[in-house]
Amino acid sequence: MPALSPQELYLFDTTGFLLVPGLFSAPEVAGFRAELDRLRPVDPGFANTLRYDGLPGASELFARLGRDGRIVGRVREVVNQPLRILEGYALRRGPDSVLYLHGGSSELLDLGGGTVGRDLSITHTYHDGKLFCPYVKALVYLSEIRSREDGSFCYIQGSHKANFPLLRPRAERGARTSLIDEGFPTLSDLFVGAGDLLLLNEALMHGTRRKRTPGDRALVAFGYGPTYMADWRELDGETGDLRGTGYVDHDVEEDFVR
Amino acid sequence: MPALSPQELYLFDTTGFLLVPGLFSAPEVAGFRAELDRLRPVDPGFANTLRYDGLPGASELFARLGRDGRIVGRVREVVNQPLRILEGYALRRGPDSVLYLHGGSSELLDLGGGTVGRDLSITHTYHDGKLFCPYVKALVYLSEIRSREDGSFCYIQGSHKANFPLLRPRAERGARTSLIDEGFPTLSDLFVGAGDLLLLNEALMHGTRRKRTPGDRALVAFGYGPTYMADWRELDGETGDLRGTGYVDHDVEEDFVR
Amino acid sequence: MPALSPQELYLFDTTGFLLVPGLFSAPEVAGFRAELDRLRPVDPGFANTLRYDGLPGASELFARLGRDGRIVGRVREVVNQPLRILEGYALRRGPDSVLYLHGGSSELLDLGGGTVGRDLSITHTYHDGKLFCPYVKALVYLSEIRSREDGSFCYIQGSHKANFPLLRPRAERGARTSLIDEGFPTLSDLFVGAGDLLLLNEALMHGTRRKRTPGDRALVAFGYGPTYMADWRELDGETGDLRGTGYVDHDVEEDFVR
Amino acid sequence: MPALSPQELYLFDTTGFLLVPGLFSAPEVAGFRAELDRLRPVDPGFANTLRYDGLPGASELFARLGRDGRIVGRVREVVNQPLRILEGYALRRGPDSVLYLHGGSSELLDLGGGTVGRDLSITHTYHDGKLFCPYVKALVYLSEIRSREDGSFCYIQGSHKANFPLLRPRAERGARTSLIDEGFPTLSDLFVGAGDLLLLNEALMHGTRRKRTPGDRALVAFGYGPTYMADWRELDGETGDLRGTGYVDHDVEEDFVR
């Protein structure tokens, strides 16, 4: 029996994400929170944010969560390739934290020889009844996020299939604020509860609102992709000897916001 | 200045390959042959064939060849992503060796939950004037291959953009011989000289004819792809813990020929 | 100077429509209403609805409106083919009228030899910076529609690029009510004012809510497409002699709702 | 039972055409020739060529041929839309006649607002196991064409799926001769016999060689497409009032050859 119903598949295809409410029980969520308390965060490079890296290696509980059939069964049906975990991490964000927009299927990437509008690491396709998404995130929420002030997940509708870039043309017209602050006609919010699973096509342009409320906003995230994708590791441009592996960001809001 | 002319780009796009005759001089070819003589072959799993693996690590000469601007400059313009070397090897084939057909953009791949007609590791696309091929081979020929009997490179026309699978439906109709032996209306040959470069979109279904002539048939091959592609390494199905990296073959002729 | 800004083009591409508020002045709207009063409606086949057909031929005012640069200039940039008017009509709807959902890029169409998931008359594509939409509607609203009760335009998000069908699988699971009444997670409303222009990719699955408020809900609509598209005329299946021209509906809600 | 075998479908998809040898018997071919003798040719605009137009209306025999199940059954499976005949004509060519190259999926079309690389009247796609080709020609050959000198059908391999334009960039580099005379690495010939059927995706760039041999070279051609495509009629650009229907040529060799 498929893990995703026809309606869920339709929704994931047309919107770029799927929310599965209440997939994890309150005791499970409490267990994930307690496990995070035992782990040591790294510097995330974002303000008011704790990041825990390498979860599958650092914690047996999270290693099991990354292989949990409730997640992996669903992920398989939107990747439809031999599957692996690309990364596993947790984020615990406090007040005033924000995550600017990133993703988008046609944002620009500068190469030595010019600029291109495709990042194959997120370029998805469809064939004969199956979706093929090379980079799918599974976000397990450990907090209630019921308003924008809670720092809700937000996204640009349809951006996972956009044919045009959004961020750079906007910056070239002089914009220097985030769409999260300035607004955009199709910027939408998603409110979630603790224990919810968000399945996300990384080609969707998404971020989170500025958190204004007290308390933390915690989630565990796993990235999945085909077995021939490398572990997710940010790469500082192209290495000179053509041997380096990793991911190179196309345009994201941080490139333009100041 | 672009490394590929508009006509060369048109040819690579429409046929799935590009032959650049005489790119390497006779002394260079002699040097590559001499270097192979110094290296130790591995068991290739194919009859009458010597295989040399891991060339960039095993030989400084071949490490330089893999980064040679004459190859890499051309490869960049059909990958159009941050680039890396995925593999480097050499093949030295004797009489009676053959390489059955593999590749094809819609051949089938069995997964736990069903069968799919896309292998994202070779799924290429086009956007805004650029090709995006995730797996491009550069073959440097060290021999003259002027006839089918020399074991020429052969391919199925247009198979790099095929919407239908070819091999499994044919096997299900009872065929147990290779198309290389049985023939196919669009199976075509490419004849090359020593020092020629063949740039190949791995989505093209290709192989080599049975070599009937004496002497060896030698080439050096490098695979290139985006930096987020793993080193090429054959994977025996999906590893249980979702951590294994490598490539899993979709249907190839070896699966059906007996 | 392009008629659509980069942001408008991004919105039309990602959502399947573009609202241009207040494009026509109040006197213009009054003139269109007065002209409709002079024309004779036809039987629309929908309850509580007046339909005026063949506007470009029936009225010089509407003939000019169909060629008005404010509409045609925008339409050109999303069709990007030699352009013609396919149809022009007006609808004046009273209380209790409804328009069930139709459109959707992968809804099913029964042919003699089987069922297909593409209706080429609405199949759009993108190439080198341009959209190519073969069927674009321009709706000029002559009423304020500020709530669902006013019978608002509603649509399924992202359905203009859906890879899966929605309606038939749902009907096969037993559903016999309209999504307009039953709801759907991504069914959204668009509220408009008199004088607004709605540019619509006919591949978007859309309809209107049940009108519950008094007064009429009036609009003038023009369909545009490439010159090689025939005038829109419903066709009763395929004519036996292969000479008939017109459109054959793929699945729409009327097929399943009872 | 499908009219096209899996192998025939694979060939039509990958090459843009399918040859069905000997579909019509020698007496049938003789009958078609005799019928042409009774009809009155029009001025074709090509040297040494007789053209017979409007065959389905002019001749009951050809009206039946246009609906013949041997043709239409095959055409249905590559159009996969409600089907109609767009045109029916015959050509009888004498010595020194030629047909320059036309077609190609990305050749350029000048519009008022710029240049585009798609002609939707030939833009084909694939979805869920079916091809969708909006313009398919069926050519019934009434002559033996066994050499280039007989004026063989010739085509550019893979041009029906080309992502780049060929003709205009070449003309801009100064070329003023036809590829038919100058040659091109992937320009290929197809030799046929009387009674053969050639099924052709009009997106393939094709033409015929210069006929050098005596005797005529005769064929009957039918164009098929979805019911919402207009009859094929050349249009002199876009008509000012948006009411004209017909086809507007994208770049063809006649535009550049002198």
PDB file of N, CA and C in Angstrom, chain C residues 82-134:
ATOM      1  N   PRO C  82       1.910  34.128 -32.868  1.00  0.00           N
ATOM      2  CA  PRO C  82       0.993  34.996 -33.613  1.00  0.00           C
ATOM      3  C   PRO C  82      -0.407  34.805 -33.032  1.00  0.00           C
ATOM      4  N   LEU C  83      -1.072  35.902 -32.721  1.00  0.00           N
ATOM      5  CA  LEU C  83      -2.222  35.855 -31.810  1.00  0.00           C
ATOM      6  C   LEU C  83      -3.554  36.050 -32.526  1.00  0.00           C
ATOM      7  N   ARG C  84      -4.572  35.373 -32.016  1.00  0.00           N
ATOM      8  CA  ARG C  84      -5.924  35.661 -32.472  1.00  0.00           C
ATOM      9  C   ARG C  84      -6.917  35.518 -31.323  1.00  0.00           C
ATOM     10  N   ILE C  85      -8.099  36.096 -31.545  1.00  0.00           N
ATOM     11  CA  ILE C  85      -9.196  35.927 -30.601  1.00  0.00           C
ATOM     12  C   ILE C  85      -9.895  34.611 -30.918  1.00  0.00           C
ATOM     13  N   LEU C  86     -10.071  33.781 -29.924  1.00  0.00           N
ATOM     14  CA  LEU C  86     -10.752  32.502 -30.128  1.00  0.00           C
ATOM     15  C   LEU C  86     -12.233  32.590 -29.811  1.00  0.00           C
ATOM     16  N   GLU C  87     -12.578  33.458 -28.892  1.00  0.00           N
ATOM     17  CA  GLU C  87     -13.982  33.600 -28.507  1.00  0.00           C
ATOM     18  C   GLU C  87     -14.139  34.866 -27.682  1.00  0.00           C
ATOM     19  N   GLY C  88     -15.358  35.376 -27.627  1.00  0.00           N
ATOM     20  CA  GLY C  88     -15.668  36.541 -26.804  1.00  0.00           C
ATOM     21  C   GLY C  88     -17.097  36.394 -26.314  1.00  0.00           C
ATOM     22  N   TYR C  89     -17.300  36.471 -25.028  1.00  0.00           N
ATOM     23  CA  TYR C  89     -18.651  36.292 -24.488  1.00  0.00           C
ATOM     24  C   TYR C  89     -18.765  37.052 -23.172  1.00  0.00           C
ATOM     25  N   ALA C  90     -19.993  37.170 -22.698  1.00  0.00           N
ATOM     26  CA  ALA C  90     -20.219  37.784 -21.390  1.00  0.00           C
ATOM     27  C   ALA C  90     -21.123  36.868 -20.581  1.00  0.00           C
ATOM     28  N   LEU C  91     -20.986  36.944 -19.275  1.00  0.00           N
ATOM     29  CA  LEU C  91     -21.813  36.154 -18.363  1.00  0.00           C
ATOM     30  C   LEU C  91     -22.385  37.090 -17.305  1.00  0.00           C
ATOM     31  N   ARG C  92     -23.664  36.934 -17.071  1.00  0.00           N
ATOM     32  CA  ARG C  92     -24.338  37.728 -16.053  1.00  0.00           C
ATOM     33  C   ARG C  92     -25.061  36.735 -15.174  1.00  0.00           C
ATOM     34  N   ARG C  93     -24.555  36.566 -13.981  1.00  0.00           N
ATOM     35  CA  ARG C  93     -25.071  35.504 -13.137  1.00  0.00           C
ATOM     36  C   ARG C  93     -25.867  36.046 -11.967  1.00  0.00           C
ATOM     37  N   GLY C  94     -26.958  35.363 -11.642  1.00  0.00           N
ATOM     38  CA  GLY C  94     -27.786  35.764 -10.513  1.00  0.00           C
ATOM     39  C   GLY C  94     -27.582  34.832  -9.327  1.00  0.00           C
ATOM     40  N   PRO C  95     -28.332  35.023  -8.276  1.00  0.00           N
ATOM     41  CA  PRO C  95     -28.223  34.186  -7.073  1.00  0.00           C
ATOM     42  C   PRO C  95     -28.364  32.692  -7.396  1.00  0.00           C
ATOM     43  N   ASP C  96     -27.651  31.893  -6.629  1.00  0.00           N
ATOM     44  CA  ASP C  96     -27.657  30.424  -6.728  1.00  0.00           C
ATOM     45  C   ASP C  96     -26.938  29.889  -7.960  1.00  0.00           C
ATOM     46  N   SER C  97     -26.353  30.742  -8.758  1.00  0.00           N
ATOM     47  CA  SER C  97     -25.558  30.226  -9.874  1.00  0.00           C
ATOM     48  C   SER C  97     -24.209  29.750  -9.338  1.00  0.00           C
ATOM     49  N   VAL C  98     -23.583  28.882 -10.095  1.00  0.00           N
ATOM     50  CA  VAL C  98     -22.282  28.333  -9.714  1.00  0.00           C
ATOM     51  C   VAL C  98     -21.573  27.924 -10.990  1.00  0.00           C
ATOM     52  N   LEU C  99     -20.275  27.891 -10.956  1.00  0.00           N
ATOM     53  CA  LEU C  99     -19.527  27.330 -12.089  1.00  0.00           C
ATOM     54  C   LEU C  99     -18.552  26.314 -11.512  1.00  0.00           C
ATOM     55  N   TYR C 100     -18.803  25.044 -11.822  1.00  0.00           N
ATOM     56  CA  TYR C 100     -17.971  23.995 -11.248  1.00  0.00           C
ATOM     57  C   TYR C 100     -16.555  24.062 -11.814  1.00  0.00           C
ATOM     58  N   LEU C 101     -15.653  23.348 -11.161  1.00  0.00           N
ATOM     59  CA  LEU C 101     -14.240  23.394 -11.542  1.00  0.00           C
ATOM     60  C   LEU C 101     -13.997  22.745 -12.900  1.00  0.00           C
ATOM     61  N   HIS C 102     -13.142  23.373 -13.657  1.00  0.00           N
ATOM     62  CA  HIS C 102     -12.695  22.809 -14.939  1.00  0.00           C
ATOM     63  C   HIS C 102     -11.279  23.316 -15.177  1.00  0.00           C
ATOM     64  N   GLY C 103     -10.585  22.697 -16.127  1.00  0.00           N
ATOM     65  CA  GLY C 103      -9.167  22.999 -16.336  1.00  0.00           C
ATOM     66  C   GLY C 103      -8.326  21.960 -15.615  1.00  0.00           C
ATOM     67  N   GLY C 104      -7.060  22.273 -15.374  1.00  0.00           N
ATOM     68  CA  GLY C 104      -6.148  21.317 -14.746  1.00  0.00           C
ATOM     69  C   GLY C 104      -5.264  20.716 -15.818  1.00  0.00           C
ATOM     70  N   SER C 105      -3.960  20.715 -15.629  1.00  0.00           N
ATOM     71  CA  SER C 105      -3.077  20.352 -16.748  1.00  0.00           C
ATOM     72  C   SER C 105      -3.011  18.866 -17.023  1.00  0.00           C
ATOM     73  N   SER C 106      -3.471  18.028 -16.090  1.00  0.00           N
ATOM     74  CA  SER C 106      -3.363  16.576 -16.304  1.00  0.00           C
ATOM     75  C   SER C 106      -4.680  15.840 -16.109  1.00  0.00           C
ATOM     76  N   GLU C 107      -5.800  16.530 -16.187  1.00  0.00           N
ATOM     77  CA  GLU C 107      -7.075  15.831 -16.103  1.00  0.00           C
ATOM     78  C   GLU C 107      -7.226  14.940 -17.343  1.00  0.00           C
ATOM     79  N   LEU C 108      -8.130  13.992 -17.262  1.00  0.00           N
ATOM     80  CA  LEU C 108      -8.156  12.917 -18.262  1.00  0.00           C
ATOM     81  C   LEU C 108      -9.147  13.179 -19.390  1.00  0.00           C
ATOM     82  N   LEU C 109      -8.834  12.618 -20.514  1.00  0.00           N
ATOM     83  CA  LEU C 109      -9.613  12.756 -21.739  1.00  0.00           C
ATOM     84  C   LEU C 109      -9.737  11.363 -22.343  1.00  0.00           C
ATOM     85  N   ASP C 110     -10.969  10.926 -22.589  1.00  0.00           N
ATOM     86  CA  ASP C 110     -11.181   9.594 -23.167  1.00  0.00           C
ATOM     87  C   ASP C 110     -11.165   9.669 -24.679  1.00  0.00           C
ATOM     88  N   LEU C 111     -10.362   8.833 -25.280  1.00  0.00           N
ATOM     89  CA  LEU C 111     -10.327   8.713 -26.731  1.00  0.00           C
ATOM     90  C   LEU C 111     -10.775   7.306 -27.093  1.00  0.00           C
ATOM     91  N   GLY C 112     -10.985   7.084 -28.380  1.00  0.00           N
ATOM     92  CA  GLY C 112     -11.337   5.745 -28.807  1.00  0.00           C
ATOM     93  C   GLY C 112     -10.361   4.712 -28.258  1.00  0.00           C
ATOM     94  N   GLY C 113      -9.094   4.977 -28.383  1.00  0.00           N
ATOM     95  CA  GLY C 113      -8.100   3.957 -28.046  1.00  0.00           C
ATOM     96  C   GLY C 113      -7.611   3.988 -26.621  1.00  0.00           C
ATOM     97  N   GLY C 114      -8.233   4.778 -25.743  1.00  0.00           N
ATOM     98  CA  GLY C 114      -7.754   4.824 -24.373  1.00  0.00           C
ATOM     99  C   GLY C 114      -7.916   6.200 -23.779  1.00  0.00           C
ATOM    100  N   THR C 115      -7.272   6.400 -22.672  1.00  0.00           N
ATOM    101  CA  THR C 115      -7.414   7.640 -21.911  1.00  0.00           C
ATOM    102  C   THR C 115      -6.065   8.342 -21.874  1.00  0.00           C
ATOM    103  N   VAL C 116      -6.069   9.648 -22.057  1.00  0.00           N
ATOM    104  CA  VAL C 116      -4.812  10.393 -22.038  1.00  0.00           C
ATOM    105  C   VAL C 116      -4.897  11.519 -21.016  1.00  0.00           C
ATOM    106  N   GLY C 117      -3.730  11.945 -20.534  1.00  0.00           N
ATOM    107  CA  GLY C 117      -3.647  12.958 -19.492  1.00  0.00           C
ATOM    108  C   GLY C 117      -3.138  14.296 -19.994  1.00  0.00           C
ATOM    109  N   ARG C 118      -3.327  14.567 -21.258  1.00  0.00           N
ATOM    110  CA  ARG C 118      -2.940  15.869 -21.808  1.00  0.00           C
ATOM    111  C   ARG C 118      -4.026  16.352 -22.754  1.00  0.00           C
ATOM    112  N   ASP C 119      -4.398  17.613 -22.632  1.00  0.00           N
ATOM    113  CA  ASP C 119      -5.259  18.294 -23.589  1.00  0.00           C
ATOM    114  C   ASP C 119      -4.374  19.379 -24.192  1.00  0.00           C
ATOM    115  N   LEU C 120      -3.899  19.138 -25.417  1.00  0.00           N
ATOM    116  CA  LEU C 120      -2.905  20.052 -26.009  1.00  0.00           C
ATOM    117  C   LEU C 120      -3.439  21.468 -26.164  1.00  0.00           C
ATOM    118  N   SER C 121      -4.755  21.646 -26.152  1.00  0.00           N
ATOM    119  CA  SER C 121      -5.287  23.001 -26.322  1.00  0.00           C
ATOM    120  C   SER C 121      -4.995  23.878 -25.108  1.00  0.00           C
ATOM    121  N   ILE C 122      -4.577  23.283 -24.006  1.00  0.00           N
ATOM    122  CA  ILE C 122      -4.198  24.082 -22.833  1.00  0.00           C
ATOM    123  C   ILE C 122      -2.792  23.742 -22.345  1.00  0.00           C
ATOM    124  N   THR C 123      -2.068  22.884 -23.072  1.00  0.00           N
ATOM    125  CA  THR C 123      -0.733  22.473 -22.635  1.00  0.00           C
ATOM    126  C   THR C 123       0.269  23.579 -22.942  1.00  0.00           C
ATOM    127  N   HIS C 124       0.804  24.171 -21.914  1.00  0.00           N
ATOM    128  CA  HIS C 124       1.704  25.314 -22.054  1.00  0.00           C
ATOM    129  C   HIS C 124       3.137  24.899 -21.768  1.00  0.00           C
ATOM    130  N   THR C 125       4.071  25.700 -22.200  1.00  0.00           N
ATOM    131  CA  THR C 125       5.466  25.383 -21.968  1.00  0.00           C
ATOM    132  C   THR C 125       6.258  26.675 -21.814  1.00  0.00           C
ATOM    133  N   TYR C 126       7.550  26.525 -21.627  1.00  0.00           N
ATOM    134  CA  TYR C 126       8.468  27.649 -21.418  1.00  0.00           C
ATOM    135  C   TYR C 126       9.721  27.351 -22.209  1.00  0.00           C
ATOM    136  N   HIS C 127      10.310  28.371 -22.798  1.00  0.00           N
ATOM    137  CA  HIS C 127      11.556  28.176 -23.524  1.00  0.00           C
ATOM    138  C   HIS C 127      12.278  29.508 -23.624  1.00  0.00           C
ATOM    139  N   ASP C 128      13.524  29.525 -23.185  1.00  0.00           N
ATOM    140  CA  ASP C 128      14.385  30.693 -23.384  1.00  0.00           C
ATOM    141  C   ASP C 128      13.735  32.003 -22.948  1.00  0.00           C
ATOM    142  N   GLY C 129      13.188  32.019 -21.749  1.00  0.00           N
ATOM    143  CA  GLY C 129      12.700  33.272 -21.195  1.00  0.00           C
ATOM    144  C   GLY C 129      11.279  33.646 -21.549  1.00  0.00           C
ATOM    145  N   LYS C 130      10.588  32.773 -22.300  1.00  0.00           N
ATOM    146  CA  LYS C 130       9.224  33.087 -22.713  1.00  0.00           C
ATOM    147  C   LYS C 130       8.272  31.971 -22.299  1.00  0.00           C
ATOM    148  N   LEU C 131       7.069  32.366 -21.924  1.00  0.00           N
ATOM    149  CA  LEU C 131       5.988  31.411 -21.710  1.00  0.00           C
ATOM    150  C   LEU C 131       5.229  31.211 -23.011  1.00  0.00           C
ATOM    151  N   PHE C 132       4.701  30.026 -23.196  1.00  0.00           N
ATOM    152  CA  PHE C 132       3.904  29.722 -24.379  1.00  0.00           C
ATOM    153  C   PHE C 132       2.603  29.062 -23.921  1.00  0.00           C
ATOM    154  N   CYS C 133       1.570  29.869 -23.760  1.00  0.00           N
ATOM    155  CA  CYS C 133       0.271  29.379 -23.295  1.00  0.00           C
ATOM    156  C   CYS C 133      -0.715  29.428 -24.461  1.00  0.00           C
ATOM    157  N   PRO C 134      -1.226  28.281 -24.900  1.00  0.00           N
ATOM    158  CA  PRO C 134      -2.069  28.282 -26.098  1.00  0.00           C
ATOM    159  C   PRO C 134      -3.492  28.778 -25.850  1.00  0.00           C
TER     160      PRO C 134
END
